[in-house]
mmCIF file of C-alpha atoms in Angstrom:
data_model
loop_
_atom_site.group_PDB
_atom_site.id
_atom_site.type_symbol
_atom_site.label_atom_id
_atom_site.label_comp_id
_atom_site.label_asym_id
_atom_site.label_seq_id
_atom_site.Cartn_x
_atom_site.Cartn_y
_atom_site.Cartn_z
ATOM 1 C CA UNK A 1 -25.655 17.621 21.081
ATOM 2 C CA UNK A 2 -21.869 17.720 21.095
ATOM 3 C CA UNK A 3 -21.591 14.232 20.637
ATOM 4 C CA UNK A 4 -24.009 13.961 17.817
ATOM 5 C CA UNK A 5 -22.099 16.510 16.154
ATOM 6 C CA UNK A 6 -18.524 14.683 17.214
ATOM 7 C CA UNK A 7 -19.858 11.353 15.628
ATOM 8 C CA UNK A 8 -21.375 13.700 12.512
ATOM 9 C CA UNK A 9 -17.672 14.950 11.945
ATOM 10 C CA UNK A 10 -15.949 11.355 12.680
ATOM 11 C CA UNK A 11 -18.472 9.872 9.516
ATOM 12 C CA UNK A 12 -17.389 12.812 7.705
ATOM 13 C CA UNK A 13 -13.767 11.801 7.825
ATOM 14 C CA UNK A 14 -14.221 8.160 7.755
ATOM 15 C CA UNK A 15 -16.487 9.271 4.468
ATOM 16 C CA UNK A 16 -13.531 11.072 3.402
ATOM 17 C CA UNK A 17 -10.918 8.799 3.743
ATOM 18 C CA UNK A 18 -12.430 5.872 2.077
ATOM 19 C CA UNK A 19 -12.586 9.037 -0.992
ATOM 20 C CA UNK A 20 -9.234 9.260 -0.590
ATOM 21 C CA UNK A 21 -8.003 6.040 -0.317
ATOM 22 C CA UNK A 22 -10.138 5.317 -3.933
ATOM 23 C CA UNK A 23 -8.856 7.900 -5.265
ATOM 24 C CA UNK A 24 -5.051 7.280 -4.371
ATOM 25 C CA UNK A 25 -5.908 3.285 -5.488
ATOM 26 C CA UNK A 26 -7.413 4.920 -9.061
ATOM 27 C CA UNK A 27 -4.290 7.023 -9.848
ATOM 28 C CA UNK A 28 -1.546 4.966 -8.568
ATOM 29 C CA UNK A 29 -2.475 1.153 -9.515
ATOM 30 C CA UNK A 30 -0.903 1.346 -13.000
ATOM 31 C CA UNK A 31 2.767 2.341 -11.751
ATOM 32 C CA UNK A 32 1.704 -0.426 -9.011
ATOM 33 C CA UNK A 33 1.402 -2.994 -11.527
ATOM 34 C CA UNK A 34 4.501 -1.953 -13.688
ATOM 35 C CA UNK A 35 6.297 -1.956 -10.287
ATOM 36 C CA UNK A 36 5.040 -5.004 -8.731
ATOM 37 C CA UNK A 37 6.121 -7.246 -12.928
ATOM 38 C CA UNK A 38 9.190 -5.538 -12.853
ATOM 39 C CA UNK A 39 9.761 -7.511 -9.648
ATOM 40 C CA UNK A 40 8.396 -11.122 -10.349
ATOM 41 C CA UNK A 41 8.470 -11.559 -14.255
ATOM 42 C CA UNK A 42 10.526 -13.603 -15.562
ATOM 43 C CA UNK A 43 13.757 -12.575 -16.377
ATOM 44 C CA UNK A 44 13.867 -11.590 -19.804
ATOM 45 C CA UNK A 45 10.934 -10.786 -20.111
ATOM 46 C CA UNK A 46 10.981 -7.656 -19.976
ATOM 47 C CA UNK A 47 13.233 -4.782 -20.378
ATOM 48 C CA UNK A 48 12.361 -2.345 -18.103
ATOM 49 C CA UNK A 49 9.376 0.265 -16.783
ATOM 50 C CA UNK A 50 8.428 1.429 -20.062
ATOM 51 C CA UNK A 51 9.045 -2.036 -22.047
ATOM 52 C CA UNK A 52 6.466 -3.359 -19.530
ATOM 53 C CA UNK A 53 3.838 -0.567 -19.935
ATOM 54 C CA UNK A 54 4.357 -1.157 -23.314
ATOM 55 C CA UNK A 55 3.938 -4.679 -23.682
ATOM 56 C CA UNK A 56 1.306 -4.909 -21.618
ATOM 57 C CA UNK A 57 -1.252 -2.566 -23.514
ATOM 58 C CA UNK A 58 -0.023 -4.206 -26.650
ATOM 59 C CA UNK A 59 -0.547 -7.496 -25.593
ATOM 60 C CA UNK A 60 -3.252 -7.274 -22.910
ATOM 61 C CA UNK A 61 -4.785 -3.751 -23.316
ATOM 62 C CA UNK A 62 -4.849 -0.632 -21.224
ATOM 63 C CA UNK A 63 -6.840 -1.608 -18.672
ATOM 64 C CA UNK A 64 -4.442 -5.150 -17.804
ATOM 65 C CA UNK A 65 -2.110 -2.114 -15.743
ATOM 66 C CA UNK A 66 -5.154 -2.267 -13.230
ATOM 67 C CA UNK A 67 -5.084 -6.089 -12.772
ATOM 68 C CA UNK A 68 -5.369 -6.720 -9.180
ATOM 69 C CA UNK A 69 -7.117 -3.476 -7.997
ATOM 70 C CA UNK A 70 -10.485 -4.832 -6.641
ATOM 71 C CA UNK A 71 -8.879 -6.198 -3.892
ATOM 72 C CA UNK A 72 -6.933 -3.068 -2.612
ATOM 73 C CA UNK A 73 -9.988 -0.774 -3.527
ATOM 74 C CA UNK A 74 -11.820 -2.325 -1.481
ATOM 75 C CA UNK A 75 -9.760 -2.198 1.237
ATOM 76 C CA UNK A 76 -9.002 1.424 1.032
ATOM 77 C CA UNK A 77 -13.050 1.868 0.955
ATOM 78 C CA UNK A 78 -14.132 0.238 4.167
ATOM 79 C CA UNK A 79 -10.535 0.847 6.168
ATOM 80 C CA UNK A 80 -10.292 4.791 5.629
ATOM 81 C CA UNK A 81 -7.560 5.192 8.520
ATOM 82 C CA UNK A 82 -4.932 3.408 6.646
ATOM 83 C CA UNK A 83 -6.572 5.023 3.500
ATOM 84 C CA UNK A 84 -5.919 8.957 4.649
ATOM 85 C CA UNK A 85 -2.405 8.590 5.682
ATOM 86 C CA UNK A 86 -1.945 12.105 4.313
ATOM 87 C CA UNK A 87 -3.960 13.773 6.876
ATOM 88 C CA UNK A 88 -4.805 12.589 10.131
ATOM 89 C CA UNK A 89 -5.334 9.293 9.956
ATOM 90 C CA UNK A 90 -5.761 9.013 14.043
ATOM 91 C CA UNK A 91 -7.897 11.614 14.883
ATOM 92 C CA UNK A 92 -10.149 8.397 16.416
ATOM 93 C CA UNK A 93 -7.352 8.361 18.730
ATOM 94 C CA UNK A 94 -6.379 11.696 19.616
ATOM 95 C CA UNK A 95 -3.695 10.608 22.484
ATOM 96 C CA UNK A 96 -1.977 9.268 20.381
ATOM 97 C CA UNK A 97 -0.864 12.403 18.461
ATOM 98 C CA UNK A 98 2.309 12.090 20.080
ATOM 99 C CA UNK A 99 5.103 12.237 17.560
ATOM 100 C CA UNK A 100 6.521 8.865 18.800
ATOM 101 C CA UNK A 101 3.338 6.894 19.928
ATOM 102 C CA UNK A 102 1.855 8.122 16.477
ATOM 103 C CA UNK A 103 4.905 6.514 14.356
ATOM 104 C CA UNK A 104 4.369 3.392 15.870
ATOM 105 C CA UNK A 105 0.565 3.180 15.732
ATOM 106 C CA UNK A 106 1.499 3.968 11.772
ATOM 107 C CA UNK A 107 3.731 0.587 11.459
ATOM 108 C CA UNK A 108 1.183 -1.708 13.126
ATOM 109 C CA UNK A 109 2.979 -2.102 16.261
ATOM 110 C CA UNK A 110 0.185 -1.107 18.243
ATOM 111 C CA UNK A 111 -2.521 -3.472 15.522
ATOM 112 C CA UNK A 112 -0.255 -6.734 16.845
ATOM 113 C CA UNK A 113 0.686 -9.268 14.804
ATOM 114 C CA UNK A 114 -2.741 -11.326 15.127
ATOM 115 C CA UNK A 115 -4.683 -7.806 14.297
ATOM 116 C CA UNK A 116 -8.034 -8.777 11.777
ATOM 117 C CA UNK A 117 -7.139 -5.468 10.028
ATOM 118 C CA UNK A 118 -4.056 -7.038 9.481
ATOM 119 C CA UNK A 119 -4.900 -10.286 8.357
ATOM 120 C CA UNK A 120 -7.666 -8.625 5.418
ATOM 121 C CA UNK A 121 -4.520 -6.053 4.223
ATOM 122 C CA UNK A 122 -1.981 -8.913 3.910
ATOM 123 C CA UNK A 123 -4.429 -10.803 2.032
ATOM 124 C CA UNK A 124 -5.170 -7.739 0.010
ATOM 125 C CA UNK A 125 -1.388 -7.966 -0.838
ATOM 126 C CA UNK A 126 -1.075 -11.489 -1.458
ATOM 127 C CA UNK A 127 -3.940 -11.632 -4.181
ATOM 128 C CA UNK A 128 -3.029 -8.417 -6.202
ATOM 129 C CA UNK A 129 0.158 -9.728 -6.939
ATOM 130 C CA UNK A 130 -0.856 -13.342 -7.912
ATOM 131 C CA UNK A 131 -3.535 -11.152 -10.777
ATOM 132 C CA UNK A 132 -0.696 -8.566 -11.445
ATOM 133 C CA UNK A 133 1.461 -12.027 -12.161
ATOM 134 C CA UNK A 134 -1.102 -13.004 -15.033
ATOM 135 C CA UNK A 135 0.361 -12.450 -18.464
ATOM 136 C CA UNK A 136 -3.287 -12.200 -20.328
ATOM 137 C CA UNK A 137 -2.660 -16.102 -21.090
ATOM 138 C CA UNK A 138 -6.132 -18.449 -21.481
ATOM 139 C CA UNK A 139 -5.356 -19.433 -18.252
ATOM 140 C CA UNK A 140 -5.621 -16.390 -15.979
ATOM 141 C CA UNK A 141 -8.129 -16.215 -13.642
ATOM 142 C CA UNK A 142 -10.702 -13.907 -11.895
ATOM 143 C CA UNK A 143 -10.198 -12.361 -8.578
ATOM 144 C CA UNK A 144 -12.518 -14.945 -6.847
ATOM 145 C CA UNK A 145 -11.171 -17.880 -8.488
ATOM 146 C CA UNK A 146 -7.207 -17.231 -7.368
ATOM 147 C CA UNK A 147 -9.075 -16.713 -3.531
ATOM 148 C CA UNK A 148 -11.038 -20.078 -3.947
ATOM 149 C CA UNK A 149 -7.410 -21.724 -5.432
ATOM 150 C CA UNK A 150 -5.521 -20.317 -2.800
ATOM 151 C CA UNK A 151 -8.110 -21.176 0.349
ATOM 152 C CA UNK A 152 -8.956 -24.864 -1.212
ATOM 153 C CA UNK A 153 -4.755 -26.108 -1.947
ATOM 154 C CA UNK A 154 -2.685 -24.155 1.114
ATOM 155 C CA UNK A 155 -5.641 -23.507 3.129
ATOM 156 C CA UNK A 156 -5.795 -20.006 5.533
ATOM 157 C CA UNK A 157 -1.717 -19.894 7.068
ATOM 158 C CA UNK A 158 -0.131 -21.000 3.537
ATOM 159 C CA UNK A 159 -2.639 -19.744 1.066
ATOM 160 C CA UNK A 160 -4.743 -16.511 2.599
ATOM 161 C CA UNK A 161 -1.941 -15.572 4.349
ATOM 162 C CA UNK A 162 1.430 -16.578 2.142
ATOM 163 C CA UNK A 163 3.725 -13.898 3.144
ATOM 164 C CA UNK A 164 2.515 -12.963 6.265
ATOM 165 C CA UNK A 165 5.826 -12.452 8.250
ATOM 166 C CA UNK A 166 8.155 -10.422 5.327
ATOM 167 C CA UNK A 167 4.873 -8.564 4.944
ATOM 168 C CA UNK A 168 4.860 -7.388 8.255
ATOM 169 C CA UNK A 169 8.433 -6.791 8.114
ATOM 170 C CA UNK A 170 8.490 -4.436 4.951
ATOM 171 C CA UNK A 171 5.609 -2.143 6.604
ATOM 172 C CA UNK A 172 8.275 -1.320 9.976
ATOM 173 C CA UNK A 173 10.457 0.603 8.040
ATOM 174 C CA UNK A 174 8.013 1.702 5.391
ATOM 175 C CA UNK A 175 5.594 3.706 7.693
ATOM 176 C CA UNK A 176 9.118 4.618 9.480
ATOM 177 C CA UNK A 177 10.296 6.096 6.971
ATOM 178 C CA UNK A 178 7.121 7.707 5.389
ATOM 179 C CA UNK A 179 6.272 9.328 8.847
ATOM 180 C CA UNK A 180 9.929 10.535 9.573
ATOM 181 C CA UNK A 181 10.199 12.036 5.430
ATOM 182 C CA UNK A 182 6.313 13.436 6.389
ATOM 183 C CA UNK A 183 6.716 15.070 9.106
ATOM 184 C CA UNK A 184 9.827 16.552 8.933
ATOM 185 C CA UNK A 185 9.013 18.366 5.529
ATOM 186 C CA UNK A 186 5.514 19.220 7.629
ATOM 187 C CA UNK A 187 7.878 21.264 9.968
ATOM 188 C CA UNK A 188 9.967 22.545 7.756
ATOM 189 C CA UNK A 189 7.265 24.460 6.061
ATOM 190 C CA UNK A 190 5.957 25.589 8.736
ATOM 191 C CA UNK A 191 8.662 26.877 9.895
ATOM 192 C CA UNK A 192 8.385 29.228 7.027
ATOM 193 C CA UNK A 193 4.862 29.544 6.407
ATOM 194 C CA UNK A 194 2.955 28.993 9.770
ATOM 195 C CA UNK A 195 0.507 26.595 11.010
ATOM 196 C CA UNK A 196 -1.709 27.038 8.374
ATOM 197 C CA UNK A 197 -0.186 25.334 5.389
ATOM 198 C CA UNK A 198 -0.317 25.767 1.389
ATOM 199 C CA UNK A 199 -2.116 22.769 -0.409
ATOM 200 C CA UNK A 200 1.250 22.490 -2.370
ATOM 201 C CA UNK A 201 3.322 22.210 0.996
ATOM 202 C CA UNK A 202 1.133 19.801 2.122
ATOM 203 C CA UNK A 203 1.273 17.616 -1.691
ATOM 204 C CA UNK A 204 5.033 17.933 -1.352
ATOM 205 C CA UNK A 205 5.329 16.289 2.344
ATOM 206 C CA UNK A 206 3.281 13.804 1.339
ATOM 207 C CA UNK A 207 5.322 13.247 -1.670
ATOM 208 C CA UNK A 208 7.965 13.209 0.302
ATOM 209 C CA UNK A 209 6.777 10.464 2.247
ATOM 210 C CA UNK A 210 5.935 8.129 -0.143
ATOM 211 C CA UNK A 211 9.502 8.272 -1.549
ATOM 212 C CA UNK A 212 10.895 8.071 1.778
ATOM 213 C CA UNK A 213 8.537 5.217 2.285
ATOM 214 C CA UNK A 214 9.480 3.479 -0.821
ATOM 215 C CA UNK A 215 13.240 3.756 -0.446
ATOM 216 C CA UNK A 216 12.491 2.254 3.378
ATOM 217 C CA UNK A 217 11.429 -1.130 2.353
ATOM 218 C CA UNK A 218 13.509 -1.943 -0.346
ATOM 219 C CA UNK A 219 14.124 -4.811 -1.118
ATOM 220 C CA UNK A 220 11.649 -6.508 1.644
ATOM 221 C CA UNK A 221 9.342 -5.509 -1.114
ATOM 222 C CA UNK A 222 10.878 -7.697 -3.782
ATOM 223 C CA UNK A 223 11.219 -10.589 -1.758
ATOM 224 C CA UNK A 224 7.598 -10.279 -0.221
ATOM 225 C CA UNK A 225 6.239 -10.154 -4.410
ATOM 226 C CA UNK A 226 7.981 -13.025 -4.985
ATOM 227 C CA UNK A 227 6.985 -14.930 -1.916
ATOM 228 C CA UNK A 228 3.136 -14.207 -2.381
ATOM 229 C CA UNK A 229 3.554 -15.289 -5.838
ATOM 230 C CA UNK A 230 5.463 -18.931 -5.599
ATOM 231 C CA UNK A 231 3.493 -21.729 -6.612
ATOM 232 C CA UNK A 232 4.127 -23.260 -3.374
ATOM 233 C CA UNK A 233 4.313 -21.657 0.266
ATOM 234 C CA UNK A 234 8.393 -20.822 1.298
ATOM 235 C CA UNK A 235 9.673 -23.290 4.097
ATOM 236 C CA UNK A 236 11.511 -23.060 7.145
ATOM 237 C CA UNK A 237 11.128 -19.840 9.264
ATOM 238 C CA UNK A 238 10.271 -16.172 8.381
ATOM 239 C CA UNK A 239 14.336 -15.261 8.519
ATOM 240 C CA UNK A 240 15.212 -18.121 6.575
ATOM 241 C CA UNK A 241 12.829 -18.025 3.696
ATOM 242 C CA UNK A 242 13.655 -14.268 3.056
ATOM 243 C CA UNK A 243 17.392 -14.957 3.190
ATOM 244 C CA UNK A 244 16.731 -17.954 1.259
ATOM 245 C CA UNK A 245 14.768 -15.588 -1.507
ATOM 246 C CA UNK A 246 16.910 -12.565 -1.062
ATOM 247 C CA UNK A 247 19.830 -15.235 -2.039
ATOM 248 C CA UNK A 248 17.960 -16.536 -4.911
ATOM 249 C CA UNK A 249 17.041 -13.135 -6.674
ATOM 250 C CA UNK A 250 21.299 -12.233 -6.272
ATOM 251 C CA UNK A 251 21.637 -15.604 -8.230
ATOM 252 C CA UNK A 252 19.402 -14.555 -10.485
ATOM 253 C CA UNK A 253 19.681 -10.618 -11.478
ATOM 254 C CA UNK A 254 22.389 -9.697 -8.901
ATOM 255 C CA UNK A 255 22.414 -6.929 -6.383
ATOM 256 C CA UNK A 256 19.987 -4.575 -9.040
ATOM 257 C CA UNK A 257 17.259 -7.330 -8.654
ATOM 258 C CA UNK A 258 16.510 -6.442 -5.035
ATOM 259 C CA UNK A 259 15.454 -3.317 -6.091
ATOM 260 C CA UNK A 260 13.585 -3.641 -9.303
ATOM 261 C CA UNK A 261 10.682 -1.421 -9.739
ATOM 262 C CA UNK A 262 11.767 0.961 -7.412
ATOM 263 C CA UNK A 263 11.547 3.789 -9.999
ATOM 264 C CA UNK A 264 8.053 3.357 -10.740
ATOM 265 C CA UNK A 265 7.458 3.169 -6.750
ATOM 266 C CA UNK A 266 8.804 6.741 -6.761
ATOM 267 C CA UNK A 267 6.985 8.052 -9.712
ATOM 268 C CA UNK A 268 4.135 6.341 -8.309
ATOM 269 C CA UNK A 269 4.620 8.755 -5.011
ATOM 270 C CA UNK A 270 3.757 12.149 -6.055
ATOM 271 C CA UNK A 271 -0.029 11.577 -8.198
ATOM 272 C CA UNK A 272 -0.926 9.300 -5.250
ATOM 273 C CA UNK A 273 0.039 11.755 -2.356
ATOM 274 C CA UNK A 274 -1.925 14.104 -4.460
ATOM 275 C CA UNK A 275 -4.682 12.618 -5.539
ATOM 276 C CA UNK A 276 -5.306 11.299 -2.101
ATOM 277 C CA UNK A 277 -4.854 14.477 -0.292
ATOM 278 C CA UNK A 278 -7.127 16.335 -3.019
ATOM 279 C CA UNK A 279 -9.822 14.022 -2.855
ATOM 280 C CA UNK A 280 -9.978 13.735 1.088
ATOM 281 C CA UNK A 281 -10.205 17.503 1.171
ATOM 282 C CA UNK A 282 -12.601 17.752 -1.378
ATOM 283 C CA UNK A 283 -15.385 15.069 0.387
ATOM 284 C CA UNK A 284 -14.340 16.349 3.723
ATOM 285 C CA UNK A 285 -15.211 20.245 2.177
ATOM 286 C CA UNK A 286 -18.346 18.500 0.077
ATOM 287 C CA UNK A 287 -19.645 16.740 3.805
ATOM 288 C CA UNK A 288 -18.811 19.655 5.842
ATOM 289 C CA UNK A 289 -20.806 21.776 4.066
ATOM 290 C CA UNK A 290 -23.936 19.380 3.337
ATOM 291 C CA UNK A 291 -24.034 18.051 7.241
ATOM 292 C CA UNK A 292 -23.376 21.079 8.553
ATOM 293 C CA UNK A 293 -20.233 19.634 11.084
#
């Protein structure tokens, strides 16, 4: 009976998280797509944040600032760990609760490199920035069709894949940094309320780490955008093509280039911190309630 009602409570969660995860997708993909053009439009062509919002409904409508979200919505759907970072997104691994061993389980050391979680998330990546990179021109293209270019001209390693290695590189010191930001503020408030936190002290670490995690893995975030999105797969190895692209956006923009759309990033932080966290609770009340665990 215990373990029935241990696997009840696991669904509950997993339930949960994908709730979350949706949610946090929902709220946050607009300031994702403003972030992610500020990054790889041409320069020029834009002015900044709000010249891109602008533009954008103007020229494509409101709902072009969600280009690219199928991919990552379904992704937060059927992976719920990664989706309910807010909470705790190990409880299927409760040794792990560690402080350390529980930071590095959060950057992927633990997943490995050839991880199949791994390879559907940097894919995930790779084709919401090639549909955020459409300009509402005759020739953009459907989710399914920029998979099916991708997979038939560069194939799994230099299509699928493009930007497998920077990827993997930004998320170190992003989940780093969003863990360290996290659970420091966590303590902090306890400190001063108790175990039992506020919802609001809970929004505002979570906030907290998403800005912490933003700031991280700048500008590995520019450079992986722009990598996904070449016509043409970079050359040479991992440290050489990001040198070679951190090099090229200096040329181009200077040392402000490697960190365009990091405002919206930020902004981007505190609705999706809350709107995850609120949502998760919310199912995970709903569930509790309904199944009883």
């Amino acid at each position: 009976m215990a373990t029935k009602l241990s696997w009840q409570a696991t669904a509950n969660e997993l339930i949960a998280g994908s709730v979350g995860g949706a949610a946090q997708v929902l709220v946050g993909h607009p300031l994702d797509t403003v972030k992610t053009r500020a990054q790889i439009a041409p320069k020029g062509m834009f002015k900044g944040p709000m010249d891109i919002i602008a533009q954008t409904v103007r020229k494509e409508g409101f709902f072009a600032l969600y280009k690219g979200m199928a991919s990552p919505l379904l992704e937060r759907l059927f992976h719920p760990i990664h989706s309910s970072r807010y909470q705790r997104p190990l409880w299927l691994v409760p040794w792990l609760e560690q402080p350390m061993l529980y930071l590095l389980a959060r950057v992927r050391i633990f997943a490995g490199p050839v991880s199949p979680l791994v390879f559907i998330w940097i894919a995930v990546e790779m084709f919401k920035v090639r549909m955020q990179g459409q300009y509402g021109g005759a020739q953009d293209k459907h989710l399914s069709a920029v998979a099916k270019e991708m997979w038939n001209q560069w194939g799994f390693r230099k299509g699928v894949m493009r930007g497998y290695w920077v990827t993997l590189a930004r998320e170190i010191p992003a989940y780093a940094g969003f863990y360290t930001a996290y659970e420091f503020s966590k303590r902090k408030f306890a400190s001063i309320y108790g175990s039992e936190l506020p919802v609001w002290a809970l929004l505002a670490s979570g906030s907290t780490g998403g800005i912490a995690y933003w700031l991280s893995c700048y500008p590995l975030d520019v450079i992986k955008s722009r990598i996904q999105l070449r016509q043409t797969p970079p050359v040479g190895t991992p440290v050489q093509y990001i040198a070679h692209e951190a090099k090229t956006v200096l040329a181009e923009s200077g040392l402000k280039g490697l960190f365009s759309g990091l405002t919206p990033s930020l902004i981007r932080s505190i609705p999706a911190a809350a709107s995850t966290f609120a949502a998760f609770e919310i199912t995970r009340e709903y569930l509790a309630e309904f199944t009883g665990v």
